[in-house]
PDB file of N, CA and C in Angstrom:
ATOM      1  N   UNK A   1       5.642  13.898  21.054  1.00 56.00           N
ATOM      2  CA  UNK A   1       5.133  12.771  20.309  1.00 56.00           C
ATOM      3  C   UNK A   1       5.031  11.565  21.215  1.00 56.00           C
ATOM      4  N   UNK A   2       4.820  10.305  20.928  1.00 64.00           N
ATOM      5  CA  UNK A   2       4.077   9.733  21.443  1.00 64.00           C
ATOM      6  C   UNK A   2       5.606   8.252  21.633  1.00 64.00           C
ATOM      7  N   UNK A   3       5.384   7.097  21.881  1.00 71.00           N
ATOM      8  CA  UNK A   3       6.065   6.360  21.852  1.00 71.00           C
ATOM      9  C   UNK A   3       6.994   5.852  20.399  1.00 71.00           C
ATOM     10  N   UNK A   4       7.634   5.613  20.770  1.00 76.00           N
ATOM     11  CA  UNK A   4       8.933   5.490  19.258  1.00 76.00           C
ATOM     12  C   UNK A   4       7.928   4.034  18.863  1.00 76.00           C
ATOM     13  N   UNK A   5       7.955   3.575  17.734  1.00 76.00           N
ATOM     14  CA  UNK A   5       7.091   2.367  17.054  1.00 76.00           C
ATOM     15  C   UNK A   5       8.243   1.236  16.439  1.00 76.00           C
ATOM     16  N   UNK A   6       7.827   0.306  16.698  1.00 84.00           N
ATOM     17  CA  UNK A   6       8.691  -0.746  17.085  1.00 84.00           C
ATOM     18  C   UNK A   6       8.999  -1.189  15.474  1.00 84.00           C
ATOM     19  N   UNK A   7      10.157  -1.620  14.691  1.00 86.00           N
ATOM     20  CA  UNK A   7      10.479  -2.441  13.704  1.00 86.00           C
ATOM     21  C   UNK A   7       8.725  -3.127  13.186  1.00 86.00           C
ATOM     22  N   UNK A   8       8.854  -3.983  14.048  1.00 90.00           N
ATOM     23  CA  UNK A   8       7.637  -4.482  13.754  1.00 90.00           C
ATOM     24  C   UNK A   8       6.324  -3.857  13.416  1.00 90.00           C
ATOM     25  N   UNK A   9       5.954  -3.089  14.406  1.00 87.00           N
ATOM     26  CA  UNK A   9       4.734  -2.601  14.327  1.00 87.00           C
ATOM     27  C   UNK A   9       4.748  -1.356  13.004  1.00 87.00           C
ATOM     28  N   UNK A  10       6.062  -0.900  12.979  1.00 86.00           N
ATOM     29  CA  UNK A  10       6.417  -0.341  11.650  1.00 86.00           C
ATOM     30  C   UNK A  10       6.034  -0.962   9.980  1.00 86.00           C
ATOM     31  N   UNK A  11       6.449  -2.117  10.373  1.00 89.00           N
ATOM     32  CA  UNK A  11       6.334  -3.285   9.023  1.00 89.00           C
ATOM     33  C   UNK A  11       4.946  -3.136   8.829  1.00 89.00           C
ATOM     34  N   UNK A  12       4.001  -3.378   9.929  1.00 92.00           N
ATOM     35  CA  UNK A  12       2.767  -4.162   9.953  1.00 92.00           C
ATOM     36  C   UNK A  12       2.295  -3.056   9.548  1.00 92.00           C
ATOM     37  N   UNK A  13       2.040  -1.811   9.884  1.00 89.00           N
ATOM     38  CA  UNK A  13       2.035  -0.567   9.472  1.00 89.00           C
ATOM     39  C   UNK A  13       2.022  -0.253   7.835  1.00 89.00           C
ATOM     40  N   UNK A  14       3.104  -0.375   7.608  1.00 92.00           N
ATOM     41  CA  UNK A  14       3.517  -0.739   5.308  1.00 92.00           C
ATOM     42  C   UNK A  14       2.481  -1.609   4.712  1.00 92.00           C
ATOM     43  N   UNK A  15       2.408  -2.879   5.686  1.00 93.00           N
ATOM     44  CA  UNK A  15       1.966  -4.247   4.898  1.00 93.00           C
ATOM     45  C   UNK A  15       0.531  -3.588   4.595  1.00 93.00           C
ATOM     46  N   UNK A  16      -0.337  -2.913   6.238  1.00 93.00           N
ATOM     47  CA  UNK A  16      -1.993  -2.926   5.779  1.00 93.00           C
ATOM     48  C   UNK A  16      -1.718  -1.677   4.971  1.00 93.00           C
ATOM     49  N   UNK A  17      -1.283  -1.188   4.342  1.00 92.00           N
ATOM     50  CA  UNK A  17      -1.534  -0.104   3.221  1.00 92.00           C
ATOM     51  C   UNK A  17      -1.064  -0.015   1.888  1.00 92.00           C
ATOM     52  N   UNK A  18      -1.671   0.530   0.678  1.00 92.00           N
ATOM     53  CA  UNK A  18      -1.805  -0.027  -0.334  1.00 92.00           C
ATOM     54  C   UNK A  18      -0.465   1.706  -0.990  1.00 92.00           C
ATOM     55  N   UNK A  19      -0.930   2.624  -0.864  1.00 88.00           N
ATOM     56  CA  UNK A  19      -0.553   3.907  -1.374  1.00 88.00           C
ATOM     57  C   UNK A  19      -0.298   4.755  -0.137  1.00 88.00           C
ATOM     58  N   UNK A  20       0.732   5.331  -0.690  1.00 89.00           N
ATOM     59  CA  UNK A  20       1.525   6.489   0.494  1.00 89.00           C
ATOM     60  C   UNK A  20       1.405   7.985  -0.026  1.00 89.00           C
ATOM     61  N   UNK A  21       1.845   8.728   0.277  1.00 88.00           N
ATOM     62  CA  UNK A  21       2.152  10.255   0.229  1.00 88.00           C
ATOM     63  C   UNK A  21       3.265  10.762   0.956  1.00 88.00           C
ATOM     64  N   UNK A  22       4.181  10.859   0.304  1.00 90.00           N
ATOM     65  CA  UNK A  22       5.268  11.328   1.448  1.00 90.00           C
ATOM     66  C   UNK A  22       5.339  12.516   1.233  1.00 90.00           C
ATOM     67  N   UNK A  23       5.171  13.446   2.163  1.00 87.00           N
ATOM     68  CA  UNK A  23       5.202  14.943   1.998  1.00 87.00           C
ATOM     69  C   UNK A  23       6.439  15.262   2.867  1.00 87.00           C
ATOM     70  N   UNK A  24       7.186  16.556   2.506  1.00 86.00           N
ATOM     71  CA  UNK A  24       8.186  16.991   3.240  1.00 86.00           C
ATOM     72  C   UNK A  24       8.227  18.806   3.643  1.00 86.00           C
ATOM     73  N   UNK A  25       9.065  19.551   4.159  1.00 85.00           N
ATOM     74  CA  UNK A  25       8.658  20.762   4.097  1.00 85.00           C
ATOM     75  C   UNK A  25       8.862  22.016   3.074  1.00 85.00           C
ATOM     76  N   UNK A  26       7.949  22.683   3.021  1.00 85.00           N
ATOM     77  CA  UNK A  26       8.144  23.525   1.753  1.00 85.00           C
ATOM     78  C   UNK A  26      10.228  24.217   1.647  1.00 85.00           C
ATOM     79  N   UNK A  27      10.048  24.089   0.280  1.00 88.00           N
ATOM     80  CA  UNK A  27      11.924  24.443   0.080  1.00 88.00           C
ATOM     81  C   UNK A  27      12.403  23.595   0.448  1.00 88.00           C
ATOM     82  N   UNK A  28      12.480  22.069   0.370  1.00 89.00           N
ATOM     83  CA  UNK A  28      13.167  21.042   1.024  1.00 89.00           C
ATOM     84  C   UNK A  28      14.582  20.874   0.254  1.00 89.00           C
ATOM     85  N   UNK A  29      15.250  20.638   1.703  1.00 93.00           N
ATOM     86  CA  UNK A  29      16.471  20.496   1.378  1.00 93.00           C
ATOM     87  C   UNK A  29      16.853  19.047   1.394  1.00 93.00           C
ATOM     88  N   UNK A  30      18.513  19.079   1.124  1.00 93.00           N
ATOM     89  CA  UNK A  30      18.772  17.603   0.502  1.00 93.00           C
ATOM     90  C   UNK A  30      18.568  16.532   1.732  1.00 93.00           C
ATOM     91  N   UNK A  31      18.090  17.290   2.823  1.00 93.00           N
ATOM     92  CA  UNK A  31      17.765  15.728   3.690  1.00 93.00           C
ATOM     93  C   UNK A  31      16.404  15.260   3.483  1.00 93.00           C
ATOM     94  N   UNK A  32      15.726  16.438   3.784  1.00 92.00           N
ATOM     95  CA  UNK A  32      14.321  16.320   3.094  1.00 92.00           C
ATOM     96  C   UNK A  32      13.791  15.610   2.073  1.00 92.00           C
ATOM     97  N   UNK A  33      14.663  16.117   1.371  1.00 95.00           N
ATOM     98  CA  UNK A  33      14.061  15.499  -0.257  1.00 95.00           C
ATOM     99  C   UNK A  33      14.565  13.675  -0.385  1.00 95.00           C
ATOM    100  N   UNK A  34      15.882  13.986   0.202  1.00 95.00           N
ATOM    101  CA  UNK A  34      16.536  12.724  -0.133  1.00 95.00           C
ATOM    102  C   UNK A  34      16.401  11.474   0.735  1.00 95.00           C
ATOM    103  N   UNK A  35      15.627  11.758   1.985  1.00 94.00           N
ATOM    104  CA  UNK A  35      15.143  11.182   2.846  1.00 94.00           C
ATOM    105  C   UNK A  35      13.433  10.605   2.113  1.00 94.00           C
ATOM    106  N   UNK A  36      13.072  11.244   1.777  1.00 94.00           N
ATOM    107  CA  UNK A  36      12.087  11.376   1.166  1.00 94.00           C
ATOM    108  C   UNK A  36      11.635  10.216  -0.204  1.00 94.00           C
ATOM    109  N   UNK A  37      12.972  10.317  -1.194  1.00 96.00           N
ATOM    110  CA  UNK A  37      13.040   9.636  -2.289  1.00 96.00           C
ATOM    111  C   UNK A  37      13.479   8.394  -1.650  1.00 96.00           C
ATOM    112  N   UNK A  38      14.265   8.412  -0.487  1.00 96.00           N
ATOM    113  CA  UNK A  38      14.251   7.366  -0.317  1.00 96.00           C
ATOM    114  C   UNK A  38      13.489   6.011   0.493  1.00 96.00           C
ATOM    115  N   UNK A  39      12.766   6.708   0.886  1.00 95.00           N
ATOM    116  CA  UNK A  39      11.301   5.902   1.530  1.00 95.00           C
ATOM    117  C   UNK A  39      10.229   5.665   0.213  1.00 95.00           C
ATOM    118  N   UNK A  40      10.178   6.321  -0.523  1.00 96.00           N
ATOM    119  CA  UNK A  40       9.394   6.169  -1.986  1.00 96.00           C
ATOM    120  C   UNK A  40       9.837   4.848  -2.791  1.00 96.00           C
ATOM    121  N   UNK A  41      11.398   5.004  -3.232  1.00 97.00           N
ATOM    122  CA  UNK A  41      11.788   3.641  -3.730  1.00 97.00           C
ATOM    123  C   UNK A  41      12.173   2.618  -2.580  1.00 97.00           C
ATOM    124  N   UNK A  42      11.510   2.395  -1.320  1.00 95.00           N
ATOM    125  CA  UNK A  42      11.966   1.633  -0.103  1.00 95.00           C
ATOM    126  C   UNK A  42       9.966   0.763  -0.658  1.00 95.00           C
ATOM    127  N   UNK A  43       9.600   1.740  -0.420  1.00 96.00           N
ATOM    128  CA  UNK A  43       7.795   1.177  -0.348  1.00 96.00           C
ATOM    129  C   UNK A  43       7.681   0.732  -1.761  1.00 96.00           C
ATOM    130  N   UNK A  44       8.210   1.045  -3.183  1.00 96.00           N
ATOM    131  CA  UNK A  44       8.327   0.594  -4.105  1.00 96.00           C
ATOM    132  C   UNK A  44       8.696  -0.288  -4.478  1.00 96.00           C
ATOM    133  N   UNK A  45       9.760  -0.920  -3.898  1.00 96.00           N
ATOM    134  CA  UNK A  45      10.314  -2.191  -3.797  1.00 96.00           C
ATOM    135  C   UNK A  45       9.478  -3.516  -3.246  1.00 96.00           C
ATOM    136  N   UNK A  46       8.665  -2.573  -2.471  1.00 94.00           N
ATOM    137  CA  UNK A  46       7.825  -3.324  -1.523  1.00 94.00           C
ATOM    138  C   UNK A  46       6.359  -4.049  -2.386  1.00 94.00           C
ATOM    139  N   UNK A  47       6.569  -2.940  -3.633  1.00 96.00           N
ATOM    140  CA  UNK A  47       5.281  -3.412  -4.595  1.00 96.00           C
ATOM    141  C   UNK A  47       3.809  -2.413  -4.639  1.00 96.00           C
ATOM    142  N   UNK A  48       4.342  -1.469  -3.103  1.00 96.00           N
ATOM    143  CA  UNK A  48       3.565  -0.194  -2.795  1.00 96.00           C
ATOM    144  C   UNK A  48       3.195   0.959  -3.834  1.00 96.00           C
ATOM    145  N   UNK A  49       1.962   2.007  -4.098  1.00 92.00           N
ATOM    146  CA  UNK A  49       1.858   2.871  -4.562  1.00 92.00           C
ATOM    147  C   UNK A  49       2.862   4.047  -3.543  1.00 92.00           C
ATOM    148  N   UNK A  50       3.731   4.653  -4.228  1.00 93.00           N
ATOM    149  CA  UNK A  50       4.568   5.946  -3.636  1.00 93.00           C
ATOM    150  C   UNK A  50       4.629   6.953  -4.357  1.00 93.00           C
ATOM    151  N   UNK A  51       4.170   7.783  -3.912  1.00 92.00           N
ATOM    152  CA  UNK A  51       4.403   9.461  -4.333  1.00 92.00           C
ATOM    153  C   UNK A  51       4.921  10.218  -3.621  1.00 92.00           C
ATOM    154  N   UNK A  52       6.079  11.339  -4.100  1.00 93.00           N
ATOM    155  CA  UNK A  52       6.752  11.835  -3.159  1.00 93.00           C
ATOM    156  C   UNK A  52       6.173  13.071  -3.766  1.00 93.00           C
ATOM    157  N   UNK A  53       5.646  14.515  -3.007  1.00 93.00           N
ATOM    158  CA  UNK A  53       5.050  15.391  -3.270  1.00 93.00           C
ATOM    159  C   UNK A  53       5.861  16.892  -2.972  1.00 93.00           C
ATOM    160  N   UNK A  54       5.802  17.691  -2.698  1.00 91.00           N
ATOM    161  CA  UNK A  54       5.728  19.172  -2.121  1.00 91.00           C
ATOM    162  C   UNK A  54       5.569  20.298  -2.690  1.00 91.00           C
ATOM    163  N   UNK A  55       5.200  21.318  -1.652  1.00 89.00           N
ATOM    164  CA  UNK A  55       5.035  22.547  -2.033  1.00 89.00           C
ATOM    165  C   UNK A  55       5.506  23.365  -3.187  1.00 89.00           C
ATOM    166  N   UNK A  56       6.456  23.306  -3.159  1.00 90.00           N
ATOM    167  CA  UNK A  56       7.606  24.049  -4.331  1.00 90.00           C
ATOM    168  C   UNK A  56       7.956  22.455  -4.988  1.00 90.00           C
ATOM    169  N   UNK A  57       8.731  23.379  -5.960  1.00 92.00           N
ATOM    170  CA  UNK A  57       9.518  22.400  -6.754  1.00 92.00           C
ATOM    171  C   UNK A  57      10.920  21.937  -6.741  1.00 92.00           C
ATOM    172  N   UNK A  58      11.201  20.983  -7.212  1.00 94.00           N
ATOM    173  CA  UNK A  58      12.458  20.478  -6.829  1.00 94.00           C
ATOM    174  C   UNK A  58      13.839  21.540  -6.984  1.00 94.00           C
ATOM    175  N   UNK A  59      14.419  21.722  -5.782  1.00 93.00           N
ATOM    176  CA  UNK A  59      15.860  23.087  -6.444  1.00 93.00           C
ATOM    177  C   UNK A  59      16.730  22.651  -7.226  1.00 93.00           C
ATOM    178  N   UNK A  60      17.195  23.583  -8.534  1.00 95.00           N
ATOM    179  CA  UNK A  60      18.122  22.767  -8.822  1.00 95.00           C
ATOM    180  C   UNK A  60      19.122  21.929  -8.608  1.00 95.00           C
ATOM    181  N   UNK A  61      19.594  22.745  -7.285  1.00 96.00           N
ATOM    182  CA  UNK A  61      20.681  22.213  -6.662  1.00 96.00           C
ATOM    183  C   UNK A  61      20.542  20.677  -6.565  1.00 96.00           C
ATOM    184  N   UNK A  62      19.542  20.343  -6.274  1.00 95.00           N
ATOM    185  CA  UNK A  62      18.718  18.644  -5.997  1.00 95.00           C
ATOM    186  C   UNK A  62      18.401  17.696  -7.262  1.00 95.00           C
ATOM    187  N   UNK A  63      18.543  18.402  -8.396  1.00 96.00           N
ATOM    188  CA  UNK A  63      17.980  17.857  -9.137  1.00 96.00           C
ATOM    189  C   UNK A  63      19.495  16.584  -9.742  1.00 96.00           C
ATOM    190  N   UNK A  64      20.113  15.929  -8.925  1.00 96.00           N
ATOM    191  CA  UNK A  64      21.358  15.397  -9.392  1.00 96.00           C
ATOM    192  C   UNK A  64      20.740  14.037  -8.383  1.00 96.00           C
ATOM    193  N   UNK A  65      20.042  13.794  -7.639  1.00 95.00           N
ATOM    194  CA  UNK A  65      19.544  13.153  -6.479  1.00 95.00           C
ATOM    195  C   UNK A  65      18.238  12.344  -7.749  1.00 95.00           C
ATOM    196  N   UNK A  66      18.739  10.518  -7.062  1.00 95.00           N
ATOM    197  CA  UNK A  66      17.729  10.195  -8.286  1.00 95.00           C
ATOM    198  C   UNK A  66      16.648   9.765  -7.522  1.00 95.00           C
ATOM    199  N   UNK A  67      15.957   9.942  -9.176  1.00 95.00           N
ATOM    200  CA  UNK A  67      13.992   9.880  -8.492  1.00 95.00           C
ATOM    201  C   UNK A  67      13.177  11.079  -8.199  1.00 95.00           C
ATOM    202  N   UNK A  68      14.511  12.095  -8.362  1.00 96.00           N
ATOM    203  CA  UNK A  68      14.185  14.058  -8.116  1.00 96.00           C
ATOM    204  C   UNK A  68      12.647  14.219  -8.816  1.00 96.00           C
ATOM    205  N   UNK A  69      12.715  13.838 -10.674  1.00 96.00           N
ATOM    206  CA  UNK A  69      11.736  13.757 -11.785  1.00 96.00           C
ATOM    207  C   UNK A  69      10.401  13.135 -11.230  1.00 96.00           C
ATOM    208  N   UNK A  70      10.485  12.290 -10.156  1.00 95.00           N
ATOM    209  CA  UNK A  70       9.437  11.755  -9.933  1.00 95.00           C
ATOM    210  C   UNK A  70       8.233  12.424  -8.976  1.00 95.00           C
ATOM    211  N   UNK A  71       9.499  13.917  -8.132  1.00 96.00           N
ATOM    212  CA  UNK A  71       8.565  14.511  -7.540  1.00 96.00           C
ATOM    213  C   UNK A  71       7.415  15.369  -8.262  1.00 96.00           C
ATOM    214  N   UNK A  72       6.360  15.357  -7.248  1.00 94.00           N
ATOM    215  CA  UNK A  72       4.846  16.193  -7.724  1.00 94.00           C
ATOM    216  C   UNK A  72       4.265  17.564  -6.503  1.00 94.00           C
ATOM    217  N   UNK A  73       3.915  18.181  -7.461  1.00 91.00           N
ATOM    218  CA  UNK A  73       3.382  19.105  -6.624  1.00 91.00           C
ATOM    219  C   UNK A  73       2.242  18.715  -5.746  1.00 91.00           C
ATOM    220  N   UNK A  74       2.289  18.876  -4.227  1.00 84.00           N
ATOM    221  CA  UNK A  74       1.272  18.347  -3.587  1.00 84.00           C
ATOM    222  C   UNK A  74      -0.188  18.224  -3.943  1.00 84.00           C
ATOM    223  N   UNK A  75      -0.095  19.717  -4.328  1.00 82.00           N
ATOM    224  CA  UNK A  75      -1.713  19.518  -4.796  1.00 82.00           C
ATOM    225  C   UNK A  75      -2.603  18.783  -6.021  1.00 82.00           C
ATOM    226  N   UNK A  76      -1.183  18.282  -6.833  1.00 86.00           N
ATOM    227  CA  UNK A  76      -2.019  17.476  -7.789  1.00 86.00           C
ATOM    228  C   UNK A  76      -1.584  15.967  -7.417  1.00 86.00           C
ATOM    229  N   UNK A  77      -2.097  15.537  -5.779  1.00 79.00           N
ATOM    230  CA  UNK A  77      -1.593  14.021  -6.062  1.00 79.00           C
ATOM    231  C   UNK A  77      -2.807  13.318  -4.743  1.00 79.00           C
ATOM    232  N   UNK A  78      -3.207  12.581  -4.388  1.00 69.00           N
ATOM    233  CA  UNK A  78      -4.440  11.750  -3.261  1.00 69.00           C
ATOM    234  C   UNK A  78      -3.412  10.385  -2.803  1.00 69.00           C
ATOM    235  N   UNK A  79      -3.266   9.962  -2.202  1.00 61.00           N
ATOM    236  CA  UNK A  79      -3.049   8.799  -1.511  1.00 61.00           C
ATOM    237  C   UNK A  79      -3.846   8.608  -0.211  1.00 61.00           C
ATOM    238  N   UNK A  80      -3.695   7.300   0.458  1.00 64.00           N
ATOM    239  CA  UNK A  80      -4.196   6.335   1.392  1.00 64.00           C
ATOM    240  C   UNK A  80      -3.499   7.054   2.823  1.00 64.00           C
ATOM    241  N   UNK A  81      -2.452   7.249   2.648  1.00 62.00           N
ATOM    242  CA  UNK A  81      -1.397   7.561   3.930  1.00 62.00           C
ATOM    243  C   UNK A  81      -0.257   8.751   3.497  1.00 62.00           C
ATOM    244  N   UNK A  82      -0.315   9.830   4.261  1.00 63.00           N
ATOM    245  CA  UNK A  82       0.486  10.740   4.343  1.00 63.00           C
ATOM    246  C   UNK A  82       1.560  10.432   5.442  1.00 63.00           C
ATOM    247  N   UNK A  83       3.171  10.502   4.929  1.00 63.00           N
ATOM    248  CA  UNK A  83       4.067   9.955   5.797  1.00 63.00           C
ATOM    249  C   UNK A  83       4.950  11.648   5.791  1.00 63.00           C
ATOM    250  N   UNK A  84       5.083  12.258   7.301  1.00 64.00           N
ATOM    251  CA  UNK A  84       5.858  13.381   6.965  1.00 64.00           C
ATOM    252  C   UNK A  84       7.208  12.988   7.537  1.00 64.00           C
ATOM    253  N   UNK A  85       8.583  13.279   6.407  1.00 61.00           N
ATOM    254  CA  UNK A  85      10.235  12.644   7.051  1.00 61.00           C
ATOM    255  C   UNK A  85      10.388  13.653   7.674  1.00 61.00           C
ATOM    256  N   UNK A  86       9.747  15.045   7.449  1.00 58.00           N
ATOM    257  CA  UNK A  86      10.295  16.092   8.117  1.00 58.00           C
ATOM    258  C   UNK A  86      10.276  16.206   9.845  1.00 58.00           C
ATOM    259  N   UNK A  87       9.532  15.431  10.789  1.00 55.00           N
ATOM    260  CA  UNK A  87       8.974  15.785  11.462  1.00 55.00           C
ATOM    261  C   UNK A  87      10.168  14.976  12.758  1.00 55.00           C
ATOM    262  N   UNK A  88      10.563  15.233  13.855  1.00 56.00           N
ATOM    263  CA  UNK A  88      11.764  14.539  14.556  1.00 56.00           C
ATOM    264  C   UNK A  88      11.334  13.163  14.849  1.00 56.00           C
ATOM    265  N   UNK A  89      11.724  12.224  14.804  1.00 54.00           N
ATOM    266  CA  UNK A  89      11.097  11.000  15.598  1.00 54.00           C
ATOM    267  C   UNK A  89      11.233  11.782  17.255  1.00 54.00           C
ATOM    268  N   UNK A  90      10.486  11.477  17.874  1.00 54.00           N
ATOM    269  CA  UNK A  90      10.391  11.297  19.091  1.00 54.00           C
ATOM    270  C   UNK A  90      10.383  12.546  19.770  1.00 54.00           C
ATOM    271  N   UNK A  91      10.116  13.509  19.318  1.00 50.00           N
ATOM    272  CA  UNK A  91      10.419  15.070  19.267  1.00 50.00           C
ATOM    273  C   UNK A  91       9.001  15.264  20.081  1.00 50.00           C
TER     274      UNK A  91
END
């Protein structure tokens, strides 16, 4: 990957966009998911459109993690920007 992105250029990044997509990897587990929900109510706060999406559906095991209800199956959702948590920074 490419250079790590600065605080800033991160922000500026949020500010020009209106709606997100956070996708994670199919069967996500509780970092996944919970990493996930939590960038959703982070951009929400922000006043942002957030959808947190994936493949499968939420495991039960997860379903105690709040904001779980809010996930959608990928294929029924469109946003502006797809953000994947799954992926390493700097990897």
């Amino acid at each position: 990957m490419g250079d790590p992105v600065s605080y800033d250029g991160f922000r500026d990044f949020i500010d020009r966009h209106a709606a997100f997509l956070i996708l994670s990897h199919q069967d996500p587990d509780g970092d996944a998911l919970g990493s996930s929900l939590g960038l959703q109510a982070a951009l929400r706060d922000r006043g942002k459109r957030a959808v947190t999406a994936n493949e499968s559906p939420v495991p039960e095991s997860l379903r105690f993690l709040p904001g779980w209800d809010s996930v959608r199956l990928a294929a029924d959702v469109a946003a502006d920007v797809a953000a994947d948590v799954a992926a390493p920074f700097g990897a």
